Amino acid sequence: MDITDIIRAGRYFHDAGLVTAASGNLSIRCGDRLLITCTGSVLRNLCESDIVTTGIDADDDNTKRASSELAVHREIYRRTAVKT
């Protein structure tokens, strides 16, 4: 799984009527890191610059650009067996 998978998923969710253009956040776990949509991203129009890689257990330079729901996504990965 990679950035293109998140972009495709965002478009799919929008086109299927599961979300509105600007609602929702997407992430994928990659080991001890995750790919997550940026704050303010429009799911229908996602591009590579709308996705950031950051730590599951630690902040880094990319954390400030991540979705405001980053804490929720991190906790899901910590508490479940969700793996890539």
Tab-separated table of N, CA and C in Angstrom:
chain	number	residue	atom	x	y	z
A	1	MET	N	0.850	-1.177	0.000
A	1	MET	CA	0.000	0.000	0.000
A	1	MET	C	0.894	1.237	0.000
A	2	ASP	N	0.444	2.244	-0.729
A	2	ASP	CA	1.239	3.462	-0.810
A	2	ASP	C	0.337	4.671	-1.050
A	3	ILE	N	0.962	5.801	-1.366
A	3	ILE	CA	0.224	7.053	-1.556
A	3	ILE	C	-0.851	6.916	-2.622
A	4	THR	N	-0.544	6.230	-3.715
A	4	THR	CA	-1.541	6.102	-4.785
A	4	THR	C	-2.781	5.347	-4.308
A	5	ASP	N	-2.619	4.436	-3.362
A	5	ASP	CA	-3.776	3.720	-2.815
A	5	ASP	C	-4.699	4.663	-2.041
A	6	ILE	N	-4.129	5.588	-1.286
A	6	ILE	CA	-4.949	6.562	-0.554
A	6	ILE	C	-5.675	7.470	-1.544
A	7	ILE	N	-4.974	7.920	-2.572
A	7	ILE	CA	-5.585	8.788	-3.581
A	7	ILE	C	-6.754	8.074	-4.256
A	8	ARG	N	-6.544	6.839	-4.664
A	8	ARG	CA	-7.620	6.062	-5.302
A	8	ARG	C	-8.790	5.846	-4.342
A	9	ALA	N	-8.483	5.554	-3.078
A	9	ALA	CA	-9.542	5.332	-2.091
A	9	ALA	C	-10.372	6.598	-1.887
A	10	GLY	N	-9.720	7.737	-1.793
A	10	GLY	CA	-10.440	9.002	-1.633
A	10	GLY	C	-11.407	9.248	-2.771
A	11	ARG	N	-10.944	9.019	-3.991
A	11	ARG	CA	-11.815	9.201	-5.165
A	11	ARG	C	-12.959	8.190	-5.150
A	12	TYR	N	-12.642	6.946	-4.814
A	12	TYR	CA	-13.675	5.906	-4.770
A	12	TYR	C	-14.752	6.258	-3.745
A	13	PHE	N	-14.344	6.605	-2.524
A	13	PHE	CA	-15.310	6.925	-1.478
A	13	PHE	C	-16.211	8.079	-1.903
A	14	HIS	N	-15.623	9.096	-2.539
A	14	HIS	CA	-16.417	10.230	-3.010
A	14	HIS	C	-17.362	9.806	-4.123
A	15	ASP	N	-16.843	9.142	-5.145
A	15	ASP	CA	-17.660	8.753	-6.301
A	15	ASP	C	-18.782	7.793	-5.917
A	16	ALA	N	-18.559	6.973	-4.901
A	16	ALA	CA	-19.581	6.029	-4.439
A	16	ALA	C	-20.603	6.697	-3.515
A	17	GLY	N	-20.403	7.992	-3.225
A	17	GLY	CA	-21.331	8.718	-2.373
A	17	GLY	C	-21.171	8.427	-0.894
A	18	LEU	N	-20.031	7.857	-0.522
A	18	LEU	CA	-19.801	7.512	0.880
A	18	LEU	C	-19.326	8.699	1.707
A	19	VAL	N	-18.792	9.727	1.041
A	19	VAL	CA	-18.334	10.951	1.703
A	19	VAL	C	-18.636	12.126	0.793
A	20	THR	N	-18.660	13.327	1.371
A	20	THR	CA	-18.713	14.522	0.539
A	20	THR	C	-17.286	14.879	0.165
A	21	ALA	N	-17.120	15.812	-0.725
A	21	ALA	CA	-15.789	16.126	-1.257
A	21	ALA	C	-14.753	16.406	-0.179
A	22	ALA	N	-15.149	17.100	0.874
A	22	ALA	CA	-14.160	17.518	1.863
A	22	ALA	C	-14.240	16.755	3.178
A	23	SER	N	-15.087	15.750	3.247
A	23	SER	CA	-15.229	15.087	4.542
A	23	SER	C	-14.359	13.850	4.649
A	24	GLY	N	-13.962	13.549	5.853
A	24	GLY	CA	-13.220	12.325	6.115
A	24	GLY	C	-11.723	12.465	5.981
A	25	ASN	N	-11.045	11.525	6.588
A	25	ASN	CA	-9.588	11.448	6.536
A	25	ASN	C	-9.212	10.001	6.294
A	26	LEU	N	-8.123	9.794	5.596
A	26	LEU	CA	-7.675	8.445	5.275
A	26	LEU	C	-6.252	8.252	5.754
A	27	SER	N	-5.920	7.025	6.151
A	27	SER	CA	-4.542	6.701	6.523
A	27	SER	C	-4.255	5.247	6.213
A	28	ILE	N	-2.981	4.949	6.095
A	28	ILE	CA	-2.488	3.591	5.895
A	28	ILE	C	-1.288	3.411	6.809
A	29	ARG	N	-1.252	2.317	7.531
A	29	ARG	CA	-0.102	1.999	8.389
A	29	ARG	C	1.025	1.420	7.548
A	30	CYS	N	2.231	1.871	7.819
A	30	CYS	CA	3.442	1.362	7.165
A	30	CYS	C	4.477	1.113	8.255
A	31	GLY	N	4.430	-0.068	8.861
A	31	GLY	CA	5.347	-0.374	9.959
A	31	GLY	C	5.043	0.491	11.162
A	32	ASP	N	6.046	1.267	11.621
A	32	ASP	CA	5.844	2.149	12.770
A	32	ASP	C	5.501	3.576	12.343
A	33	ARG	N	5.142	3.738	11.079
A	33	ARG	CA	4.758	5.042	10.540
A	33	ARG	C	3.398	4.910	9.872
A	34	LEU	N	2.814	6.040	9.509
A	34	LEU	CA	1.571	5.990	8.769
A	34	LEU	C	1.535	7.090	7.728
A	35	LEU	N	0.828	6.815	6.649
A	35	LEU	CA	0.518	7.809	5.631
A	35	LEU	C	-0.874	8.308	5.960
A	36	ILE	N	-1.068	9.631	5.993
A	36	ILE	CA	-2.372	10.191	6.348
A	36	ILE	C	-2.622	11.446	5.527
A	37	THR	N	-3.892	11.700	5.244
A	37	THR	CA	-4.234	12.903	4.506
A	37	THR	C	-3.929	14.136	5.357
A	38	CYS	N	-3.598	15.220	4.660
A	38	CYS	CA	-3.313	16.494	5.327
A	38	CYS	C	-4.606	17.142	5.794
A	39	THR	N	-4.476	18.011	6.762
A	39	THR	CA	-5.623	18.783	7.197
A	39	THR	C	-6.127	19.615	6.019
A	40	GLY	N	-7.426	19.660	5.830
A	40	GLY	CA	-8.024	20.445	4.752
A	40	GLY	C	-8.032	19.782	3.389
A	41	SER	N	-7.601	18.546	3.289
A	41	SER	CA	-7.587	17.850	1.999
A	41	SER	C	-9.008	17.589	1.512
A	42	VAL	N	-9.164	17.601	0.198
A	42	VAL	CA	-10.435	17.274	-0.438
A	42	VAL	C	-10.296	15.871	-1.007
A	43	LEU	N	-11.023	14.913	-0.465
A	43	LEU	CA	-10.825	13.510	-0.834
A	43	LEU	C	-10.983	13.259	-2.330
A	44	ARG	N	-11.918	13.912	-2.980
A	44	ARG	CA	-12.129	13.693	-4.415
A	44	ARG	C	-10.927	14.144	-5.234
A	45	ASN	N	-10.189	15.122	-4.751
A	45	ASN	CA	-9.096	15.718	-5.521
A	45	ASN	C	-7.725	15.495	-4.897
A	46	LEU	N	-7.551	14.422	-4.159
A	46	LEU	CA	-6.263	14.173	-3.509
A	46	LEU	C	-5.136	14.058	-4.523
A	47	CYS	N	-3.978	14.581	-4.145
A	47	CYS	CA	-2.750	14.386	-4.911
A	47	CYS	C	-1.633	14.083	-3.906
A	48	GLU	N	-0.461	13.761	-4.403
A	48	GLU	CA	0.631	13.343	-3.511
A	48	GLU	C	0.940	14.364	-2.431
A	49	SER	N	0.825	15.643	-2.751
A	49	SER	CA	1.148	16.673	-1.755
A	49	SER	C	0.111	16.749	-0.629
A	50	ASP	N	-1.019	16.061	-0.786
A	50	ASP	CA	-2.055	16.027	0.250
A	50	ASP	C	-1.849	14.907	1.258
A	51	ILE	N	-0.786	14.122	1.093
A	51	ILE	CA	-0.517	12.977	1.962
A	51	ILE	C	0.808	13.204	2.679
A	52	VAL	N	0.837	12.960	3.978
A	52	VAL	CA	2.083	13.062	4.738
A	52	VAL	C	2.396	11.727	5.405
A	53	THR	N	3.670	11.508	5.646
A	53	THR	CA	4.132	10.344	6.399
A	53	THR	C	4.602	10.841	7.753
A	54	THR	N	4.124	10.217	8.804
A	54	THR	CA	4.519	10.614	10.153
A	54	THR	C	4.546	9.382	11.056
A	55	GLY	N	5.032	9.548	12.251
A	55	GLY	CA	5.148	8.426	13.170
A	55	GLY	C	3.831	8.060	13.833
A	56	ILE	N	3.706	6.790	14.189
A	56	ILE	CA	2.534	6.350	14.951
A	56	ILE	C	2.707	6.723	16.422
A	57	ASP	N	3.924	6.624	16.925
A	57	ASP	CA	4.170	6.882	18.344
A	57	ASP	C	4.932	8.161	18.630
A	58	ALA	N	5.327	8.893	17.596
A	58	ALA	CA	6.121	10.095	17.840
A	58	ALA	C	5.842	11.152	16.781
A	59	ASP	N	5.841	12.400	17.209
A	59	ASP	CA	5.701	13.514	16.280
A	59	ASP	C	7.011	13.740	15.542
A	60	ASP	N	6.910	14.362	14.370
A	60	ASP	CA	8.083	14.764	13.598
A	60	ASP	C	7.718	16.017	12.810
A	61	ASP	N	8.561	16.421	11.880
A	61	ASP	CA	8.315	17.652	11.124
A	61	ASP	C	7.027	17.612	10.303
A	62	ASN	N	6.556	16.436	9.921
A	62	ASN	CA	5.347	16.324	9.107
A	62	ASN	C	4.060	16.342	9.920
A	63	THR	N	4.154	16.125	11.216
A	63	THR	CA	2.965	15.986	12.059
A	63	THR	C	2.048	17.195	11.954
A	64	LYS	N	2.590	18.382	11.895
A	64	LYS	CA	1.757	19.585	11.885
A	64	LYS	C	0.897	19.708	10.631
A	65	ARG	N	1.268	19.021	9.538
A	65	ARG	CA	0.478	19.047	8.299
A	65	ARG	C	-0.593	17.956	8.265
A	66	ALA	N	-0.497	16.993	9.152
A	66	ALA	CA	-1.419	15.850	9.141
A	66	ALA	C	-2.830	16.269	9.546
A	67	SER	N	-3.779	15.434	9.180
A	67	SER	CA	-5.177	15.635	9.542
A	67	SER	C	-5.322	15.949	11.028
A	68	SER	N	-6.321	16.746	11.346
A	68	SER	CA	-6.596	17.042	12.756
A	68	SER	C	-7.055	15.790	13.503
A	69	GLU	N	-7.392	14.738	12.775
A	69	GLU	CA	-7.802	13.465	13.372
A	69	GLU	C	-6.636	12.488	13.526
A	70	LEU	N	-5.408	12.972	13.406
A	70	LEU	CA	-4.223	12.121	13.522
A	70	LEU	C	-4.235	11.298	14.805
A	71	ALA	N	-4.593	11.906	15.914
A	71	ALA	CA	-4.586	11.180	17.194
A	71	ALA	C	-5.517	9.970	17.158
A	72	VAL	N	-6.661	10.099	16.509
A	72	VAL	CA	-7.608	8.981	16.400
A	72	VAL	C	-7.003	7.861	15.559
A	73	HIS	N	-6.424	8.212	14.418
A	73	HIS	CA	-5.808	7.211	13.546
A	73	HIS	C	-4.662	6.503	14.266
A	74	ARG	N	-3.836	7.268	14.966
A	74	ARG	CA	-2.729	6.662	15.716
A	74	ARG	C	-3.253	5.658	16.739
A	75	GLU	N	-4.279	6.048	17.465
A	75	GLU	CA	-4.800	5.175	18.518
A	75	GLU	C	-5.402	3.897	17.943
A	76	ILE	N	-6.044	3.995	16.805
A	76	ILE	CA	-6.570	2.785	16.146
A	76	ILE	C	-5.426	1.834	15.833
A	77	TYR	N	-4.336	2.351	15.275
A	77	TYR	CA	-3.193	1.491	14.939
A	77	TYR	C	-2.534	0.917	16.194
A	78	ARG	N	-2.493	1.689	17.266
A	78	ARG	CA	-1.900	1.193	18.512
A	78	ARG	C	-2.735	0.078	19.143
A	79	ARG	N	-4.050	0.221	19.097
A	79	ARG	CA	-4.942	-0.694	19.822
A	79	ARG	C	-5.417	-1.896	19.021
A	80	THR	N	-5.139	-1.915	17.747
A	80	THR	CA	-5.618	-3.023	16.915
A	80	THR	C	-4.452	-3.708	16.226
A	81	ALA	N	-4.764	-4.792	15.596
A	81	ALA	CA	-3.749	-5.546	14.854
A	81	ALA	C	-3.664	-5.081	13.403
A	82	VAL	N	-4.171	-3.880	13.112
A	82	VAL	CA	-4.136	-3.367	11.744
A	82	VAL	C	-2.688	-3.239	11.300
A	83	LYS	N	-2.354	-3.934	10.241
A	83	LYS	CA	-0.994	-3.917	9.684
A	83	LYS	C	-1.090	-3.745	8.180
A	84	THR	N	0.008	-3.342	7.576
A	84	THR	CA	0.064	-3.261	6.122
A	84	THR	C	0.771	-4.488	5.604
